[in-house]
PDB file of C-alpha atoms in Angstrom:
ATOM      1  CA  MET Z  31     -16.121  -9.891   8.028  1.00 94.00           C
ATOM      2  CA  LYS Z  32     -14.832  -8.451  11.306  1.00 97.00           C
ATOM      3  CA  THR Z  33     -12.991  -5.137  10.909  1.00 97.00           C
ATOM      4  CA  LEU Z  34     -11.014  -2.913  13.241  1.00 98.00           C
ATOM      5  CA  ILE Z  35     -10.918   0.763  12.262  1.00 97.00           C
ATOM      6  CA  VAL Z  36      -7.999   2.626  13.837  1.00 97.00           C
ATOM      7  CA  GLU Z  37      -8.201   6.355  13.245  1.00 95.00           C
ATOM      8  CA  ASP Z  38      -7.798   9.380  15.511  1.00 93.00           C
ATOM      9  CA  ASP Z  39      -9.937  11.683  13.361  1.00 91.00           C
ATOM     10  CA  PHE Z  40     -13.677  11.429  14.106  1.00 93.00           C
ATOM     11  CA  VAL Z  41     -14.848  12.238  10.564  1.00 91.00           C
ATOM     12  CA  SER Z  42     -12.482   9.692   9.006  1.00 90.00           C
ATOM     13  CA  ARG Z  43     -13.635   7.032  11.490  1.00 92.00           C
ATOM     14  CA  ARG Z  44     -17.252   7.748  10.617  1.00 94.00           C
ATOM     15  CA  ILE Z  45     -16.619   7.541   6.868  1.00 93.00           C
ATOM     16  CA  LEU Z  46     -14.733   4.259   7.195  1.00 94.00           C
ATOM     17  CA  LYS Z  47     -17.439   2.785   9.410  1.00 96.00           C
ATOM     18  CA  ASP Z  48     -20.165   3.859   6.963  1.00 96.00           C
ATOM     19  CA  ILE Z  49     -18.259   2.224   4.086  1.00 95.00           C
ATOM     20  CA  LEU Z  50     -17.310  -1.000   5.869  1.00 96.00           C
ATOM     21  CA  SER Z  51     -20.275  -1.748   8.157  1.00 97.00           C
ATOM     22  CA  PRO Z  52     -22.433  -3.274   5.373  1.00 97.00           C
ATOM     23  CA  TYR Z  53     -19.775  -6.003   5.109  1.00 97.00           C
ATOM     24  CA  GLY Z  54     -19.721  -6.967   8.777  1.00 97.00           C
ATOM     25  CA  ASP Z  55     -18.969  -5.875  12.317  1.00 97.00           C
ATOM     26  CA  CYS Z  56     -16.714  -2.848  12.797  1.00 98.00           C
ATOM     27  CA  ASP Z  57     -14.864  -2.019  15.989  1.00 98.00           C
ATOM     28  CA  ILE Z  58     -13.167   1.330  16.583  1.00 97.00           C
ATOM     29  CA  ALA Z  59      -9.832   2.275  18.155  1.00 97.00           C
ATOM     30  CA  ILE Z  60      -8.541   5.840  18.339  1.00 96.00           C
ATOM     31  CA  ASP Z  61      -4.808   5.125  18.479  1.00 96.00           C
ATOM     32  CA  GLY Z  62      -2.278   2.368  18.043  1.00 96.00           C
ATOM     33  CA  SER Z  63      -2.295   1.339  21.696  1.00 97.00           C
ATOM     34  CA  GLU Z  64      -6.021   0.680  21.580  1.00 97.00           C
ATOM     35  CA  ALA Z  65      -5.561  -1.175  18.284  1.00 98.00           C
ATOM     36  CA  VAL Z  66      -2.982  -3.556  19.739  1.00 98.00           C
ATOM     37  CA  GLN Z  67      -5.185  -4.154  22.788  1.00 98.00           C
ATOM     38  CA  ALA Z  68      -8.283  -4.760  20.625  1.00 98.00           C
ATOM     39  CA  TYR Z  69      -6.344  -7.144  18.376  1.00 97.00           C
ATOM     40  CA  ARG Z  70      -4.988  -9.082  21.366  1.00 97.00           C
ATOM     41  CA  LEU Z  71      -8.424  -9.367  23.013  1.00 97.00           C
ATOM     42  CA  ALA Z  72     -10.099 -10.475  19.776  1.00 96.00           C
ATOM     43  CA  ARG Z  73      -7.454 -13.162  19.284  1.00 94.00           C
ATOM     44  CA  GLU Z  74      -7.806 -14.337  22.909  1.00 94.00           C
ATOM     45  CA  ASP Z  75     -11.589 -14.577  22.412  1.00 95.00           C
ATOM     46  CA  GLN Z  76     -11.020 -16.723  19.302  1.00 93.00           C
ATOM     47  CA  LYS Z  77     -12.744 -14.019  17.198  1.00 95.00           C
ATOM     48  CA  PRO Z  78      -9.833 -12.421  15.333  1.00 94.00           C
ATOM     49  CA  TYR Z  79     -10.180  -9.519  12.958  1.00 97.00           C
ATOM     50  CA  ASP Z  80     -10.286 -10.195   9.233  1.00 96.00           C
ATOM     51  CA  LEU Z  81      -9.228  -6.649   8.375  1.00 96.00           C
ATOM     52  CA  ILE Z  82      -7.607  -3.690  10.108  1.00 97.00           C
ATOM     53  CA  CYS Z  83      -7.823  -0.235   8.519  1.00 96.00           C
ATOM     54  CA  MET Z  84      -5.258   1.878  10.344  1.00 95.00           C
ATOM     55  CA  ASP Z  85      -4.082   5.460  10.136  1.00 93.00           C
ATOM     56  CA  ILE Z  86      -0.314   5.820  10.051  1.00 90.00           C
ATOM     57  CA  MET Z  87       0.020   9.018  12.075  1.00 89.00           C
ATOM     58  CA  MET Z  88      -1.794   9.027  15.436  1.00 91.00           C
ATOM     59  CA  PRO Z  89      -1.039  10.168  18.991  1.00 90.00           C
ATOM     60  CA  ASN Z  90       0.336   7.848  21.694  1.00 91.00           C
ATOM     61  CA  MET Z  91       1.276   4.882  19.478  1.00 94.00           C
ATOM     62  CA  ASP Z  92       1.209   5.510  15.736  1.00 91.00           C
ATOM     63  CA  GLY Z  93       0.056   3.053  13.104  1.00 92.00           C
ATOM     64  CA  GLN Z  94       3.574   2.022  12.198  1.00 90.00           C
ATOM     65  CA  GLU Z  95       4.383   0.988  15.772  1.00 93.00           C
ATOM     66  CA  ALA Z  96       1.005  -0.705  16.170  1.00 95.00           C
ATOM     67  CA  LEU Z  97       1.438  -2.758  13.009  1.00 94.00           C
ATOM     68  CA  VAL Z  98       4.856  -3.970  14.138  1.00 93.00           C
ATOM     69  CA  ALA Z  99       3.376  -4.878  17.567  1.00 96.00           C
ATOM     70  CA  ILE Z 100       0.444  -6.738  15.961  1.00 96.00           C
ATOM     71  CA  ARG Z 101       2.781  -8.711  13.677  1.00 94.00           C
ATOM     72  CA  GLU Z 102       4.893  -9.597  16.739  1.00 94.00           C
ATOM     73  CA  LEU Z 103       1.777 -10.812  18.588  1.00 95.00           C
ATOM     74  CA  GLU Z 104       0.944 -12.966  15.566  1.00 94.00           C
ATOM     75  CA  ARG Z 105       4.486 -14.328  15.398  1.00 93.00           C
ATOM     76  CA  THR Z 106       4.621 -15.229  19.104  1.00 93.00           C
ATOM     77  CA  SER Z 107       1.136 -16.797  18.872  1.00 91.00           C
ATOM     78  CA  GLY Z 108       2.207 -19.028  15.993  1.00 92.00           C
ATOM     79  CA  VAL Z 109      -0.003 -17.394  13.365  1.00 91.00           C
ATOM     80  CA  LYS Z 110       1.197 -18.426   9.912  1.00 91.00           C
ATOM     81  CA  SER Z 111       1.924 -15.591   7.481  1.00 85.00           C
ATOM     82  CA  ARG Z 112      -0.947 -16.585   5.182  1.00 87.00           C
ATOM     83  CA  GLU Z 113      -3.309 -16.334   8.175  1.00 90.00           C
ATOM     84  CA  GLU Z 114      -2.144 -12.893   9.339  1.00 93.00           C
ATOM     85  CA  VAL Z 115      -4.767 -10.191   9.622  1.00 95.00           C
ATOM     86  CA  LYS Z 116      -5.043  -8.119   6.456  1.00 94.00           C
ATOM     87  CA  VAL Z 117      -4.068  -4.502   7.114  1.00 94.00           C
ATOM     88  CA  ILE Z 118      -4.784  -1.410   5.073  1.00 92.00           C
ATOM     89  CA  MET Z 119      -2.653   1.522   6.181  1.00 89.00           C
ATOM     90  CA  ILE Z 120      -4.313   4.888   5.676  1.00 87.00           C
ATOM     91  CA  SER Z 121      -2.327   8.049   5.118  1.00 79.00           C
ATOM     92  CA  ALA Z 122      -2.501  11.615   3.933  1.00 71.00           C
ATOM     93  CA  LEU Z 123       1.250  11.452   3.286  1.00 66.00           C
ATOM     94  CA  ASP Z 124       2.152  12.111  -0.308  1.00 64.00           C
ATOM     95  CA  SER Z 125       5.165   9.798  -0.632  1.00 57.00           C
ATOM     96  CA  PRO Z 126       5.922   6.233   0.483  1.00 55.00           C
ATOM     97  CA  LYS Z 127       9.528   7.403   0.982  1.00 56.00           C
ATOM     98  CA  ARG Z 128       8.342   8.950   4.251  1.00 56.00           C
ATOM     99  CA  PHE Z 129       7.320   5.551   5.670  1.00 56.00           C
ATOM    100  CA  SER Z 130       9.802   3.866   7.985  1.00 55.00           C
ATOM    101  CA  PRO Z 131      11.419   0.542   6.949  1.00 55.00           C
ATOM    102  CA  PRO Z 132       9.598  -1.477   9.686  1.00 51.00           C
ATOM    103  CA  ILE Z 133       6.189  -0.579   8.302  1.00 51.00           C
ATOM    104  CA  ILE Z 134       7.195  -1.507   4.771  1.00 48.00           C
ATOM    105  CA  GLY Z 135       8.275  -4.947   5.993  1.00 52.00           C
ATOM    106  CA  ALA Z 136       5.273  -5.459   8.261  1.00 54.00           C
ATOM    107  CA  ALA Z 137       2.786  -4.338   5.620  1.00 55.00           C
ATOM    108  CA  ARG Z 138       3.779  -7.192   3.297  1.00 52.00           C
ATOM    109  CA  HIS Z 139       2.418  -5.365   0.270  1.00 48.00           C
ATOM    110  CA  ARG Z 140       2.955  -2.115  -1.601  1.00 45.00           C
ATOM    111  CA  ILE Z 141       2.132   1.017   0.332  1.00 44.00           C
ATOM    112  CA  TRP Z 142      -0.269   3.380  -1.376  1.00 44.00           C
ATOM    113  CA  SER Z 143      -1.407   6.833  -0.454  1.00 44.00           C
ATOM    114  CA  SER Z 144      -4.650   8.442  -1.525  1.00 46.00           C
ATOM    115  CA  ARG Z 145      -2.585  11.402  -2.678  1.00 44.00           C
ATOM    116  CA  SER Z 146      -0.706   9.170  -5.137  1.00 42.00           C
ATOM    117  CA  ALA Z 147      -3.922   8.135  -6.900  1.00 44.00           C
ATOM    118  CA  GLY Z 148      -3.832   9.013 -10.549  1.00 45.00           C
ATOM    119  CA  LYS Z 149      -0.066   9.588 -10.534  1.00 44.00           C
ATOM    120  CA  GLY Z 150       1.868   7.301 -12.837  1.00 40.00           C
TER     121      GLY Z 150
END
């Protein structure tokens, strides 16, 4: 499995890499701009990512903007929805109500926060 970890916090990047590296190669990006560039280059090299784990709030380009840009790259490249890269959005936010509508649509699945764990 080829994974892209997109996180601006060093400790969080390290934890994610430690968890995911036994399952395959892990690349790192520190903001959304780097994530979009890494995604585009991987696709051009015919070695696309299987999974992207991306923080929502980052400097320069945040995770929400990056996800929308990645989905647009997929759309313009003719990637079918069932073949889109799987994305896990990471957040310390306590409520999905704080996510913008574009990210909810681009995520394709329910948004979950680690702070909501254990809450009904």
